PDB file of C-alpha atoms and ligand atoms in Angstrom:
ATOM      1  CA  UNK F  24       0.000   0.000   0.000  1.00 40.00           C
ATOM      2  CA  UNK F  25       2.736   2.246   0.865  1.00 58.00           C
ATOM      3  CA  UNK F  26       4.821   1.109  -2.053  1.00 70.00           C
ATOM      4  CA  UNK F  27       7.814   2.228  -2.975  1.00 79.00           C
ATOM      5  CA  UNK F  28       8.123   5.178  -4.963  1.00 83.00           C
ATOM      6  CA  UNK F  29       9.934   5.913  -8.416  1.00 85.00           C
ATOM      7  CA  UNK F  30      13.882   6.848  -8.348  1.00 88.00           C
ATOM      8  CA  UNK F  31      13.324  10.644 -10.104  1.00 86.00           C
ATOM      9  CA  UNK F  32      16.208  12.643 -11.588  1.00 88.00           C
ATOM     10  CA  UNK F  33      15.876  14.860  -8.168  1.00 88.00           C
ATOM     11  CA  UNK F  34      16.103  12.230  -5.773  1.00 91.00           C
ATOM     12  CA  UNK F  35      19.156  13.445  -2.794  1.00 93.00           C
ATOM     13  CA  UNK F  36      20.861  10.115  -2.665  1.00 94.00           C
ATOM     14  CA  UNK F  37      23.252   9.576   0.421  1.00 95.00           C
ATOM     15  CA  UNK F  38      24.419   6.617   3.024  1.00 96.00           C
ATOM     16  CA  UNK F  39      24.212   6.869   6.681  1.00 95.00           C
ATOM     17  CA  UNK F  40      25.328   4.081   9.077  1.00 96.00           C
ATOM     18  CA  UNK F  41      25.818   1.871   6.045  1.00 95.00           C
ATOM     19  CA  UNK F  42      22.477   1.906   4.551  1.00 96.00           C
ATOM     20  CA  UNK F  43      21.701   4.150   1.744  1.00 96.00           C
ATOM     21  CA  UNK F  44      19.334   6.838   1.759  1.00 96.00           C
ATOM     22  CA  UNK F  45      16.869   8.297  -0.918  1.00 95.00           C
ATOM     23  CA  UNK F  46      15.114  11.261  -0.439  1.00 95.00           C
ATOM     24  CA  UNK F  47      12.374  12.048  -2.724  1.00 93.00           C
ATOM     25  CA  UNK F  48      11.294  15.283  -3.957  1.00 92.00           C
ATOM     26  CA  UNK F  49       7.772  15.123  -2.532  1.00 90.00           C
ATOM     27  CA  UNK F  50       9.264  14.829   0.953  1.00 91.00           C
ATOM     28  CA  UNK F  51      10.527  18.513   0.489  1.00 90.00           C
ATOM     29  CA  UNK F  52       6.749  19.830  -0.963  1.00 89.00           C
ATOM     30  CA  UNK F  53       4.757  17.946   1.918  1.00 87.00           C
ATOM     31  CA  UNK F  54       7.061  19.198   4.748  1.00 87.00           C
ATOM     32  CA  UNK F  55       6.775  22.582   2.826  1.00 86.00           C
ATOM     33  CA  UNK F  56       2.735  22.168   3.113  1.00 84.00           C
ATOM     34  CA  UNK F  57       2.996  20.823   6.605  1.00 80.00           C
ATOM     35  CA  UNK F  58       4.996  23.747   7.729  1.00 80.00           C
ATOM     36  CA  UNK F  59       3.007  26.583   5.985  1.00 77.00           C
ATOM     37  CA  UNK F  60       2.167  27.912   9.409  1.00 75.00           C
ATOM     38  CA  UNK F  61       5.231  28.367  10.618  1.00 73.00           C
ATOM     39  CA  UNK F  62       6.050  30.084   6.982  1.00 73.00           C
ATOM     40  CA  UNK F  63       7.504  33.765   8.072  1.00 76.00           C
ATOM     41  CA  UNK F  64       9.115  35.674   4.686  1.00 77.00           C
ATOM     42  CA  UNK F  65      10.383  37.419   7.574  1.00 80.00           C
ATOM     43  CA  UNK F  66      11.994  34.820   9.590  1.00 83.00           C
ATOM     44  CA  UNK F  67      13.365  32.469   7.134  1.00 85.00           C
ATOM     45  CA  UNK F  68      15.279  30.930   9.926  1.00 88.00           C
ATOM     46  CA  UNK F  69      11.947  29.187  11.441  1.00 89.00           C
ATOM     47  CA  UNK F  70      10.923  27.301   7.541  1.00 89.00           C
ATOM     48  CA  UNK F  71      14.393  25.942   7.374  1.00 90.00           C
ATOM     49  CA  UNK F  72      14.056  25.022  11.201  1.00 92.00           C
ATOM     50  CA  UNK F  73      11.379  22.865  10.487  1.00 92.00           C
ATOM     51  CA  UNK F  74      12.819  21.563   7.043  1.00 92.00           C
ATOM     52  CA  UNK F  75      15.800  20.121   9.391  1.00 94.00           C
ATOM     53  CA  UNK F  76      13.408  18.935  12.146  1.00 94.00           C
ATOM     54  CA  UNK F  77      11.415  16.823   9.809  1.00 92.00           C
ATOM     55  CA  UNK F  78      14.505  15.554   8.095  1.00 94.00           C
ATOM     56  CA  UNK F  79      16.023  14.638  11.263  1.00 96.00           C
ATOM     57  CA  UNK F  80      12.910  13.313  12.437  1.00 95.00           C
ATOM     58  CA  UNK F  81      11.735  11.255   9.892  1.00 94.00           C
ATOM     59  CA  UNK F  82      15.353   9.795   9.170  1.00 96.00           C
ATOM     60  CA  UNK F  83      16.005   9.044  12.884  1.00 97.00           C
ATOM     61  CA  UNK F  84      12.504   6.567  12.663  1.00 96.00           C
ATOM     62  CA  UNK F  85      13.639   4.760   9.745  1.00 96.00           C
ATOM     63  CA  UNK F  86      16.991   4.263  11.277  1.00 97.00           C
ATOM     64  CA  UNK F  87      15.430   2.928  14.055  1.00 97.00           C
ATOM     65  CA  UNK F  88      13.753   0.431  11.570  1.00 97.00           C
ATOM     66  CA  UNK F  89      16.922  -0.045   9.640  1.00 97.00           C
ATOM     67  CA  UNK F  90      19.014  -0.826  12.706  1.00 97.00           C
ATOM     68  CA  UNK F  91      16.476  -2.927  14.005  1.00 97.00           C
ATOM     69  CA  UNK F  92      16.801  -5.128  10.551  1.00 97.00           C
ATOM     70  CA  UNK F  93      20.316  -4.947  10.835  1.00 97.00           C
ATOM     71  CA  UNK F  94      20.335  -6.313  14.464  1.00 97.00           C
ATOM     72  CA  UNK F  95      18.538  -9.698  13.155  1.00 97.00           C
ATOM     73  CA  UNK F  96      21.035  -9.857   9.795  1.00 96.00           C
ATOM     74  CA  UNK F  97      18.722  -8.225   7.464  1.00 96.00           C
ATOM     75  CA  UNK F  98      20.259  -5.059   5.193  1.00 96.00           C
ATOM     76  CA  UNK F  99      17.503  -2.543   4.302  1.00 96.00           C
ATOM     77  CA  UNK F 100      17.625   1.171   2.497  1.00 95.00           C
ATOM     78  CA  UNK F 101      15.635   4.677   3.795  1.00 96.00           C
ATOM     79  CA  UNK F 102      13.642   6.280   1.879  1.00 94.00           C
ATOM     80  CA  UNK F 103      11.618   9.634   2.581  1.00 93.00           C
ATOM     81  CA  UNK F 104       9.170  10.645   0.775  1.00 87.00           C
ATOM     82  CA  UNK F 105       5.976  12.633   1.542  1.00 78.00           C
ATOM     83  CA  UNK F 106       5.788  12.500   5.428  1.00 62.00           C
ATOM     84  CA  UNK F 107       6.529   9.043   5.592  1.00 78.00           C
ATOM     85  CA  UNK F 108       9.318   7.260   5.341  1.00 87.00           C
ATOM     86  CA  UNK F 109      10.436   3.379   4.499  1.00 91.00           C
ATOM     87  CA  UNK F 110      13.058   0.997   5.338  1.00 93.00           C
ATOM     88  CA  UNK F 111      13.071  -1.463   2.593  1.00 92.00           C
ATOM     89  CA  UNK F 112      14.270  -4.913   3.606  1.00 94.00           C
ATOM     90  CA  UNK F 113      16.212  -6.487   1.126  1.00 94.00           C
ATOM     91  CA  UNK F 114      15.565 -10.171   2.844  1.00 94.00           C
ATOM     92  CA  UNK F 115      12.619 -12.025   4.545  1.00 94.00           C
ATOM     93  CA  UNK F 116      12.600 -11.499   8.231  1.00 94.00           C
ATOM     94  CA  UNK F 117      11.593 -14.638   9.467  1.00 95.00           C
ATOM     95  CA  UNK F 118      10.226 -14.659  12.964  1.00 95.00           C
ATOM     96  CA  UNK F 119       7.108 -13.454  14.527  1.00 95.00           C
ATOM     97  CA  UNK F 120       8.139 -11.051  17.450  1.00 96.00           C
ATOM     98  CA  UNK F 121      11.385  -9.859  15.489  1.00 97.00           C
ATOM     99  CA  UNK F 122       9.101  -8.345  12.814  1.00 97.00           C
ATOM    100  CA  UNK F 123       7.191  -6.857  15.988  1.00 97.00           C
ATOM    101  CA  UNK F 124      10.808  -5.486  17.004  1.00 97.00           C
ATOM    102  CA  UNK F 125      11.452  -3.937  13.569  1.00 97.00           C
ATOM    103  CA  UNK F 126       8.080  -2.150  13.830  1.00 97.00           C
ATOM    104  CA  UNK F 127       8.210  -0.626  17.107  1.00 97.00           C
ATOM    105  CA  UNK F 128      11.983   0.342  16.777  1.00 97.00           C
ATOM    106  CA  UNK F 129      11.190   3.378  14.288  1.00 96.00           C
ATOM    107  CA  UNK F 130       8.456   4.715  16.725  1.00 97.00           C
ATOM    108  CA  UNK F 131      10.906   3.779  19.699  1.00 98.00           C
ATOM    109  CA  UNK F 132      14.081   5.644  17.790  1.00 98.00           C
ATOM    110  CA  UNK F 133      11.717   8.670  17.756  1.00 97.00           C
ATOM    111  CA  UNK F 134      10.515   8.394  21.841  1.00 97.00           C
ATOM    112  CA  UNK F 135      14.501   7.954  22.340  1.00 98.00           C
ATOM    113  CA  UNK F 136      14.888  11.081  20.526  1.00 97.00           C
ATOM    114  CA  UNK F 137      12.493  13.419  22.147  1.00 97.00           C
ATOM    115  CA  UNK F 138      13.773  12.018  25.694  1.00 97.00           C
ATOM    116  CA  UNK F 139      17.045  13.179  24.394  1.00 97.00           C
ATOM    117  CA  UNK F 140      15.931  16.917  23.200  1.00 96.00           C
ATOM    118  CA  UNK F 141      14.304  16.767  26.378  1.00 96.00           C
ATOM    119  CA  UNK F 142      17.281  16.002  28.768  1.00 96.00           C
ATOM    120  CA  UNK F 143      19.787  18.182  26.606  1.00 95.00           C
ATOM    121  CA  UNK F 144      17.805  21.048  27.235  1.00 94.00           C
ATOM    122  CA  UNK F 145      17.186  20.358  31.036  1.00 93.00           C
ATOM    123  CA  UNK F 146      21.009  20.234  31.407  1.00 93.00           C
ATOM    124  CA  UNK F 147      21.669  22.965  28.949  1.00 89.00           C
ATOM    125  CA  UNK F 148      18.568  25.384  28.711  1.00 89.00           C
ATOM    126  CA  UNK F 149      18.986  25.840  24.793  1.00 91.00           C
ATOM    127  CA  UNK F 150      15.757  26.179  23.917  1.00 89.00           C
ATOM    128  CA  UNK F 151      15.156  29.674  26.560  1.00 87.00           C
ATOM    129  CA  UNK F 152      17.642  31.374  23.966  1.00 84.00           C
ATOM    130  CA  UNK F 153      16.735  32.614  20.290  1.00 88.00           C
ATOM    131  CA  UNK F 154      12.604  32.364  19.408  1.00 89.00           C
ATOM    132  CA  UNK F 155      13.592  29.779  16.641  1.00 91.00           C
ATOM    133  CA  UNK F 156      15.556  27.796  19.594  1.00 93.00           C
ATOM    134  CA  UNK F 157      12.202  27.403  21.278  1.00 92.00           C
ATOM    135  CA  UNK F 158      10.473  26.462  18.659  1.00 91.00           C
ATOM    136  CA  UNK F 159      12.701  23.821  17.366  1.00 93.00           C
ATOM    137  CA  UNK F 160      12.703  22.622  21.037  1.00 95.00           C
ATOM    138  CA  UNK F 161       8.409  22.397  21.164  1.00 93.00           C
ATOM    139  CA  UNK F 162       8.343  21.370  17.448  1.00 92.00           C
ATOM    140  CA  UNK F 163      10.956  18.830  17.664  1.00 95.00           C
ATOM    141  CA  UNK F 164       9.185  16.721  21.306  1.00 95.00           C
ATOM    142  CA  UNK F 165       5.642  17.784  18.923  1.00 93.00           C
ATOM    143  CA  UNK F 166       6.957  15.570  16.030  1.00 92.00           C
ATOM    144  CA  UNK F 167       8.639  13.013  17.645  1.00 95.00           C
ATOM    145  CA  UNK F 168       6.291  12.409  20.091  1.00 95.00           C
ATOM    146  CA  UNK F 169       2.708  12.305  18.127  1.00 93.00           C
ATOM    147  CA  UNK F 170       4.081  11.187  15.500  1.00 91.00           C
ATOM    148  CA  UNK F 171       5.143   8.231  17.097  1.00 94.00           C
ATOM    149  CA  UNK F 172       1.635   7.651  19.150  1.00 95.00           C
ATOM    150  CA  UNK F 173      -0.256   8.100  15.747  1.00 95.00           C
ATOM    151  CA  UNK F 174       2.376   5.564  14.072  1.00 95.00           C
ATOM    152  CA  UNK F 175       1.579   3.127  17.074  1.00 97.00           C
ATOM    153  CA  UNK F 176      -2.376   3.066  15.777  1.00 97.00           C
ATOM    154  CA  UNK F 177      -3.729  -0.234  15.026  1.00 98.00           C
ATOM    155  CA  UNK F 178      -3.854   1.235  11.413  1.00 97.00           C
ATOM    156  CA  UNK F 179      -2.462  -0.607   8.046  1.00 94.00           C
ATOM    157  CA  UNK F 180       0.124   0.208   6.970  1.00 92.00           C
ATOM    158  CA  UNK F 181       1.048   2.033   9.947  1.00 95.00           C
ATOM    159  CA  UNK F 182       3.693   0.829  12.146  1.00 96.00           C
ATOM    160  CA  UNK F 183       1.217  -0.359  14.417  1.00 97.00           C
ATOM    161  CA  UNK F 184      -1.045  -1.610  11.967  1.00 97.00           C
ATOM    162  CA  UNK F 185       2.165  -4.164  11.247  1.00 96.00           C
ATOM    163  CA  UNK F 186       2.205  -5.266  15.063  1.00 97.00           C
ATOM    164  CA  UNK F 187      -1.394  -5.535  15.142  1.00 97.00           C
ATOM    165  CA  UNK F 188      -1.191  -7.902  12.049  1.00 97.00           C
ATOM    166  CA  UNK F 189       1.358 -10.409  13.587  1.00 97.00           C
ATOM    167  CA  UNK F 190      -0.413 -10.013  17.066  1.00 97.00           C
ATOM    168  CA  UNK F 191      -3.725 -10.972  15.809  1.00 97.00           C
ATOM    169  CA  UNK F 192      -2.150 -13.817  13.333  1.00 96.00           C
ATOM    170  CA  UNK F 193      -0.273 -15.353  16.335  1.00 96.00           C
ATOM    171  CA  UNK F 194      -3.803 -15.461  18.270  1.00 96.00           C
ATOM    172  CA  UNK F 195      -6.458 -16.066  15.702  1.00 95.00           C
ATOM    173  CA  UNK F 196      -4.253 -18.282  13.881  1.00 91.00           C
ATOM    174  CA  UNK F 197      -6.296 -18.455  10.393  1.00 89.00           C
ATOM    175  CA  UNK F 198      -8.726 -15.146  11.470  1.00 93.00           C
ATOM    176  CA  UNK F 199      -6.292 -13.017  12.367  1.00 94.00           C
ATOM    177  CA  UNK F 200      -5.791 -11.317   9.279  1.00 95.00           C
ATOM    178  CA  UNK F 201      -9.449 -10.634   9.149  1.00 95.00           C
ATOM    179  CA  UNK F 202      -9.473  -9.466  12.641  1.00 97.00           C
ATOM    180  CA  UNK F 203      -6.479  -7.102  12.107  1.00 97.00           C
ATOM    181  CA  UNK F 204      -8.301  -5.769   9.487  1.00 97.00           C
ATOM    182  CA  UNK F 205     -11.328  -5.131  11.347  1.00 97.00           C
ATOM    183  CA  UNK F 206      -9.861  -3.414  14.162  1.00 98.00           C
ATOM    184  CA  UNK F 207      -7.666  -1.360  11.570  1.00 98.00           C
ATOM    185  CA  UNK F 208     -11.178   0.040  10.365  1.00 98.00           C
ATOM    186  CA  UNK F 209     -12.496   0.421  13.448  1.00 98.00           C
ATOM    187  CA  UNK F 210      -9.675   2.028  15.043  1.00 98.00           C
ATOM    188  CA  UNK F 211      -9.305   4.497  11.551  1.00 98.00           C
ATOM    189  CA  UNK F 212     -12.751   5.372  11.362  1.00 97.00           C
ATOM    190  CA  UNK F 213     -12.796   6.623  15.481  1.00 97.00           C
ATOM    191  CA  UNK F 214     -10.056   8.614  14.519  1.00 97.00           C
ATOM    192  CA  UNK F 215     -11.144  10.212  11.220  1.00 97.00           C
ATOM    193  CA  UNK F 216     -14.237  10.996  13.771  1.00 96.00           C
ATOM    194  CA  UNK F 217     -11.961  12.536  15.997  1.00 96.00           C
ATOM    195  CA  UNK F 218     -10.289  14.941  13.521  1.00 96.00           C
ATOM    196  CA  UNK F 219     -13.509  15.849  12.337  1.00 96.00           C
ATOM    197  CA  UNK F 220     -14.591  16.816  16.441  1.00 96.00           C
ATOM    198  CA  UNK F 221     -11.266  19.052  16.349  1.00 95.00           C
ATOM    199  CA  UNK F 222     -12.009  20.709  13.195  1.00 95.00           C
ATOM    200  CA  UNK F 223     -15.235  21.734  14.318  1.00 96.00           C
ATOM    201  CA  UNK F 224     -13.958  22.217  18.104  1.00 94.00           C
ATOM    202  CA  UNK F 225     -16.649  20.131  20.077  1.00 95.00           C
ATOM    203  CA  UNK F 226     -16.812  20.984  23.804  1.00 95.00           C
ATOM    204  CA  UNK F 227     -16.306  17.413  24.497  1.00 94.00           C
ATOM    205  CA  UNK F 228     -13.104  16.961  22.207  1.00 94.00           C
ATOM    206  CA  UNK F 229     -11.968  20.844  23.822  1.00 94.00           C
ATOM    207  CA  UNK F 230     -12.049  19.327  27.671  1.00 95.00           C
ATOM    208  CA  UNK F 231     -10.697  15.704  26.453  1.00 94.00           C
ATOM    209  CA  UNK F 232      -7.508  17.261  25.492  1.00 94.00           C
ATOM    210  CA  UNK F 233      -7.189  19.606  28.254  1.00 95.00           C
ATOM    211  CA  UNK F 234      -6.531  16.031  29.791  1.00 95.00           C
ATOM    212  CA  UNK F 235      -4.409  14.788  28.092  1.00 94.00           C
ATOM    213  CA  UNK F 236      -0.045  16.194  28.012  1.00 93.00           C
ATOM    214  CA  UNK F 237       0.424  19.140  25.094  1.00 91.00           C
ATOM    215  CA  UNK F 238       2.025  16.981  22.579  1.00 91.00           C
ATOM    216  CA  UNK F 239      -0.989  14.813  22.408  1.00 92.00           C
ATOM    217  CA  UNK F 240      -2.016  15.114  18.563  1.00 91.00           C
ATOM    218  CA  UNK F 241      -4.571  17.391  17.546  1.00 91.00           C
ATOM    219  CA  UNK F 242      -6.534  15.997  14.528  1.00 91.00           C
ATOM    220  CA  UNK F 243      -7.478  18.204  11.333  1.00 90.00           C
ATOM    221  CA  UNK F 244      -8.186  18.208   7.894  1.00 90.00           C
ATOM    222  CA  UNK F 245      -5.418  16.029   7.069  1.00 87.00           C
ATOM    223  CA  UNK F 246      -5.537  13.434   9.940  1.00 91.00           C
ATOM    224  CA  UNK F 247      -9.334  12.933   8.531  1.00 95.00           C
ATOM    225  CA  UNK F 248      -8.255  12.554   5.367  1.00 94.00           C
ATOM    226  CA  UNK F 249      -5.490  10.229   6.500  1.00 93.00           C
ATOM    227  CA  UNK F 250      -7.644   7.799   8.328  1.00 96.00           C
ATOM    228  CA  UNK F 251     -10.215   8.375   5.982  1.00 97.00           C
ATOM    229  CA  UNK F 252      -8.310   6.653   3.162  1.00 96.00           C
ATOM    230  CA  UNK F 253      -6.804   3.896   5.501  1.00 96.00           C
ATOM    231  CA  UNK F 254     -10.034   3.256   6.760  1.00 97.00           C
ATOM    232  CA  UNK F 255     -11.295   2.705   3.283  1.00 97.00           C
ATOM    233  CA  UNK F 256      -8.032   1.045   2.399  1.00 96.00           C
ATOM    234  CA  UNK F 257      -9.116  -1.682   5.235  1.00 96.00           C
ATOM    235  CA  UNK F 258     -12.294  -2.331   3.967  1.00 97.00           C
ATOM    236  CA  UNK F 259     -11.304  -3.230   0.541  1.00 96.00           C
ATOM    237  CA  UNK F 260      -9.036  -5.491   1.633  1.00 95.00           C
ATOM    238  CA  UNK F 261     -11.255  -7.252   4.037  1.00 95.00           C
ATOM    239  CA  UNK F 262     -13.753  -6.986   1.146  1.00 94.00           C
ATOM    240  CA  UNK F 263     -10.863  -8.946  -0.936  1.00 93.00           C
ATOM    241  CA  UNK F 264     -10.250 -11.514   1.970  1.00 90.00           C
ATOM    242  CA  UNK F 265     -14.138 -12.255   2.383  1.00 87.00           C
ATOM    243  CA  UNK F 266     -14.354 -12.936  -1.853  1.00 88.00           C
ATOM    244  CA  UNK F 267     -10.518 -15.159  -1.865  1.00 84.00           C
ATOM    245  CA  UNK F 268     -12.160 -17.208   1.145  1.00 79.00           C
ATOM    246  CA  UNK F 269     -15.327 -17.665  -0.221  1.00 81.00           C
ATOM    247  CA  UNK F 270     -14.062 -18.789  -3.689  1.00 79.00           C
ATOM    248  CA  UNK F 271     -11.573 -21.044  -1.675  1.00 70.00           C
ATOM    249  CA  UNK F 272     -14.665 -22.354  -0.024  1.00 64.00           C
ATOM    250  CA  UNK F 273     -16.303 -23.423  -3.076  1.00 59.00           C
TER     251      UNK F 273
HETATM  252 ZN1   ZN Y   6       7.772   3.317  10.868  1.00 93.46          ZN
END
């Protein structure tokens, strides 16, 4: 579903840690989109703050994939593209719970790295300085942090869409793909309903998140039309499991 996109003639090509990286063009336009509110013409310095904290951001989760790969003998390359990101195996990972590894290391590389922006700055007090210090601090906790909880959703393809997958296969044995796939539209469709109760700022939804800690993510226009399309995404493919096991049936 998230398939690997075409090499282009504007692809940044570079290797980190041993694994080679591809950046696609459309990873610079949807950070660009993402970022339009923090677009200044005045302070220049905050666009390409956020330009470097997505970079960083998004690389640092795939390397937490890649490594993850690498610690069970299996080679992979990044790529970035939009704002998501893939580490391509170039093997079968055979085994259950190490595919579970693989998928919650890139969420886990990203907790690791807000816990580290976090520390440096109560040692150091960086972010009190410059405005764009501050918000490089607060955006780079923001992405790392929801980010990784939305990731974590029992949501195909997301990264806990794959651990719900192997979860539900290892208990429901011969159901569990259907089960993963129900509970991938269930859980998408609650939080395409969500985004839609923040765009339209529902009491309820207003005193829910005064609950919950500041990072927790806010949903929007794009979050519903995220979950939306993954929700959707499900279906047909539940609709495409029902019709191959009925046919096998006959
Ligand atoms: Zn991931």
């Amino acid at each position: 579903m998230f398939a690997e996109p075409e090499r282009t003639g504007y692809d940044l090509n570079f290797r980190l840690f041993g694994f080679p990286v591809r950046v696609h063009p459309w990873f610079w336009l949807v950070t660009l989109i993402f970022g339009a509110n923090v677009f200044d013409p005045d302070r220049p310095e905050f666009i390409l703050a956020w330009f470097a904290i997505a970079f960083v951001s998004l690389l640092v989760h795939e390397l937490g994939h890649a490594l993850a790969f690498r610690a069970f003998g299996v080679g992979s390359h990044i790529i970035l593209y939009s704002f998501g990101g893939l580490a391509v195996p170039w093997d079968t990972l055979h085994g259950r719970w190490r595919r579970v590894a693989v998928s919650l290391a890139g969420p886990g590389a990203g907790f690791l790295l807000a816990a580290v922006v976090w520390a440096t700055n109560q040692s150091a007090q960086w972010a009190g300085g410059a405005p764009v210090a501050a918000f490089a601090y607060i955006a780079l906790l923001y992405v790392n942090l929801a980010w990784g909880a939305v990731n974590l959703l029992p949501v195909f393809p997301l990264d806990g869409g794959q651990v719900s997958q192997e979860v539900c296969l290892h208990f429901f044995r011969a159901r569990g793909l259907r089960v993963a796939l129900q509970i991938s539209i269930g859980t998408a469709a609650v939080a395409a309903a969500y985004s839609l109760a923040c765009m339209l700022r529902l009491p309820a939804v207003i005193d829910f998140l005064r609950q919950m800690p500041w990072w927790f993510p806010v949903g929007g226009l794009w979050t519903l039309a995220l979950f939306g399309v993954l929700a959707y995404q499900s279906y047909q493919l539940l609709q495409q499991l029902n019709w191959t096991q009925s046919h096998w049936d006959n």
